[in-house]
């Protein structure tokens, strides 16, 4: 799933990133990268409220992850 998300992200297909990140979160709710990539794509699509919801949903899973700081930083951007 991560490779699929990275591929769509690199191709700048943000709608596809959001679609597959949402599906990945449903299937694997403890995988932090799906929340981060999905939230980032939503941010770039200027869907700030949806990005905030996705990132906040992933925060509890990021506590033992190096990605927690990235998620908090992106959340700050969404609120900014």
XYZ file of N, CA and C in Angstrom:
240
model
N 0.820 -1.196 0.000
C 0.000 0.000 0.000
C 0.862 1.258 0.000
N 1.923 1.239 0.795
C 2.769 2.426 0.835
C 3.370 2.717 -0.534
N 3.837 1.676 -1.230
C 4.416 1.885 -2.557
C 3.388 2.465 -3.521
N 2.162 1.988 -3.436
C 1.095 2.514 -4.277
C 0.862 3.994 -3.975
N 0.804 4.336 -2.699
C 0.604 5.729 -2.310
C 1.767 6.607 -2.756
N 2.998 6.115 -2.578
C 4.166 6.871 -3.017
C 4.150 7.077 -4.526
N 3.747 6.053 -5.260
C 3.703 6.151 -6.727
C 2.711 7.220 -7.174
N 1.502 7.176 -6.640
C 0.512 8.184 -7.008
C 0.946 9.577 -6.557
N 1.581 9.653 -5.407
C 2.063 10.936 -4.916
C 3.138 11.495 -5.854
N 4.066 10.641 -6.277
C 5.127 11.083 -7.188
C 4.587 11.492 -8.547
N 3.472 10.896 -8.949
C 2.825 11.268 -10.213
C 1.907 12.484 -10.051
N 1.853 13.021 -8.833
C 1.031 14.184 -8.495
C -0.462 13.911 -8.705
N -0.878 12.686 -8.465
C -2.287 12.291 -8.572
C -2.894 12.290 -7.169
N -3.136 13.488 -6.665
C -3.549 13.656 -5.262
C -4.892 13.004 -4.959
N -5.838 13.063 -5.898
C -7.127 12.410 -5.661
C -6.960 10.907 -5.467
N -6.054 10.309 -6.235
C -5.790 8.875 -6.091
C -5.106 8.578 -4.769
N -4.213 9.469 -4.337
C -3.558 9.286 -3.037
C -4.621 9.273 -1.939
N -5.536 10.224 -1.990
C -6.589 10.302 -0.970
C -7.453 9.043 -1.009
N -7.843 8.626 -2.191
C -8.702 7.448 -2.324
C -8.033 6.215 -1.735
N -6.788 5.957 -2.139
C -6.119 4.742 -1.682
C -5.627 4.857 -0.242
N -5.323 6.063 0.223
C -4.959 6.238 1.632
C -6.162 5.914 2.519
N -7.331 6.368 2.101
C -8.558 6.089 2.854
C -8.816 4.588 2.912
N -8.618 3.916 1.791
C -8.804 2.467 1.754
C -7.763 1.765 2.629
N -6.515 2.218 2.550
C -5.449 1.609 3.360
C -5.712 1.809 4.846
N -6.205 2.974 5.221
C -6.513 3.247 6.629
C -7.619 2.316 7.117
N -8.600 2.086 6.265
C -9.687 1.171 6.636
C -9.155 -0.245 6.852
N -8.233 -0.663 6.007
C -7.690 -2.023 6.093
C -6.607 -2.178 7.156
N -5.773 -1.151 7.296
C -4.623 -1.199 8.203
C -4.591 0.085 9.028
N -5.470 0.212 10.009
C -5.613 1.480 10.721
C -4.398 1.913 11.536
N -3.465 1.028 11.787
C -2.303 1.423 12.588
C -1.082 1.802 11.746
N -1.234 1.882 10.429
C -0.135 2.272 9.547
C -0.119 3.793 9.369
N 0.844 4.421 9.998
C 0.905 5.877 10.084
C 1.103 6.543 8.716
N 1.879 5.928 7.856
C 2.204 6.565 6.573
C 0.950 6.864 5.750
N -0.061 6.036 5.843
C -1.300 6.275 5.092
C -1.969 7.567 5.536
N -1.985 7.817 6.822
C -2.564 9.054 7.342
C -1.757 10.261 6.875
N -0.439 10.133 6.928
C 0.420 11.250 6.554
C 0.309 11.570 5.068
N 0.387 10.570 4.217
C 0.301 10.826 2.782
C -1.099 11.292 2.379
N -2.122 10.680 2.968
C -3.484 11.117 2.677
C -3.730 12.538 3.150
N -3.280 12.836 4.352
C -3.431 14.191 4.882
C -2.671 15.214 4.068
N -1.493 14.852 3.618
C -0.686 15.741 2.792
C -1.372 16.009 1.456
N -1.931 14.974 0.848
C -2.636 15.152 -0.422
C -3.861 16.051 -0.231
N -4.599 15.844 0.846
C -5.756 16.691 1.123
C -5.333 18.140 1.341
N -4.234 18.329 2.020
C -3.702 19.681 2.231
C -3.386 20.338 0.888
N -2.724 19.602 0.011
C -2.372 20.159 -1.294
C -3.598 20.416 -2.156
N -4.674 19.670 -1.916
C -5.940 19.908 -2.605
C -6.753 21.025 -1.950
N -6.185 21.624 -0.900
C -6.825 22.701 -0.131
C -8.092 22.239 0.590
N -8.131 20.960 0.908
C -9.226 20.378 1.703
C -8.747 20.310 3.155
N -8.582 21.481 3.759
C -7.916 21.575 5.051
C -8.654 20.851 6.173
N -9.965 20.974 6.229
C -10.711 20.306 7.298
C -10.595 18.790 7.195
N -10.670 18.268 5.985
C -10.520 16.825 5.799
C -9.099 16.386 6.143
N -8.113 17.210 5.785
C -6.720 16.896 6.122
C -6.539 16.846 7.639
N -7.118 17.821 8.321
C -7.028 17.859 9.785
C -7.651 16.606 10.385
N -8.812 16.209 9.887
C -9.476 15.011 10.402
C -8.615 13.767 10.198
N -8.039 13.620 9.005
C -7.235 12.438 8.721
C -5.965 12.415 9.566
N -5.301 13.555 9.664
C -4.064 13.617 10.446
C -4.336 13.396 11.932
N -5.387 14.000 12.448
C -5.733 13.788 13.860
C -6.074 12.332 14.142
N -6.736 11.680 13.194
C -7.070 10.261 13.373
C -5.806 9.408 13.446
N -4.755 9.816 12.755
C -3.515 9.045 12.742
C -2.552 9.359 13.876
N -2.751 10.481 14.546
C -1.817 10.867 15.612
C -1.613 9.808 16.694
N -2.662 9.153 17.189
C -2.433 8.147 18.231
C -1.503 7.007 17.781
N -1.479 6.730 16.499
C -0.623 5.651 15.986
C 0.807 6.122 15.743
N 1.030 7.427 15.813
C 2.348 7.970 15.486
C 3.230 8.198 16.701
N 2.736 7.885 17.882
C 3.491 8.209 19.092
C 4.849 7.528 19.142
N 4.958 6.324 18.619
C 6.238 5.613 18.617
C 6.873 5.613 17.236
N 6.506 6.593 16.431
C 6.971 6.654 15.054
C 7.733 7.948 14.814
N 8.686 7.891 13.931
C 9.417 9.096 13.556
C 8.547 10.042 12.737
N 7.382 9.590 12.322
C 6.500 10.403 11.493
C 5.598 11.328 12.306
N 5.575 11.165 13.606
C 4.712 11.996 14.449
C 4.999 13.480 14.300
N 6.264 13.833 14.251
C 6.642 15.237 14.076
C 6.178 15.786 12.744
N 6.281 14.973 11.708
C 5.814 15.397 10.385
C 4.309 15.629 10.403
N 3.581 14.752 11.085
C 2.130 14.897 11.146
C 1.745 16.166 11.908
N 2.416 16.435 13.009
C 2.116 17.641 13.786
C 2.451 18.899 12.988
N 3.551 18.877 12.260
C 3.942 20.007 11.447
C 2.906 20.278 10.344
N 2.449 19.225 9.698
C 1.437 19.386 8.659
C 0.127 19.863 9.253
N -0.224 19.378 10.428
C -1.425 19.869 11.111
C -1.323 21.372 11.365
N -0.155 21.827 11.803
C 0.034 23.258 12.035
C -0.167 24.044 10.744
N 0.315 23.511 9.633
C 0.116 24.161 8.335
C -1.370 24.232 7.980
N -2.106 23.174 8.270
C -3.534 23.154 7.968
C -4.292 24.202 8.769
N -3.895 24.393 10.010
C -4.557 25.381 10.857
C -4.104 26.795 10.531
N -2.902 26.908 9.933
C -2.295 28.213 9.681
C -2.928 28.951 8.584
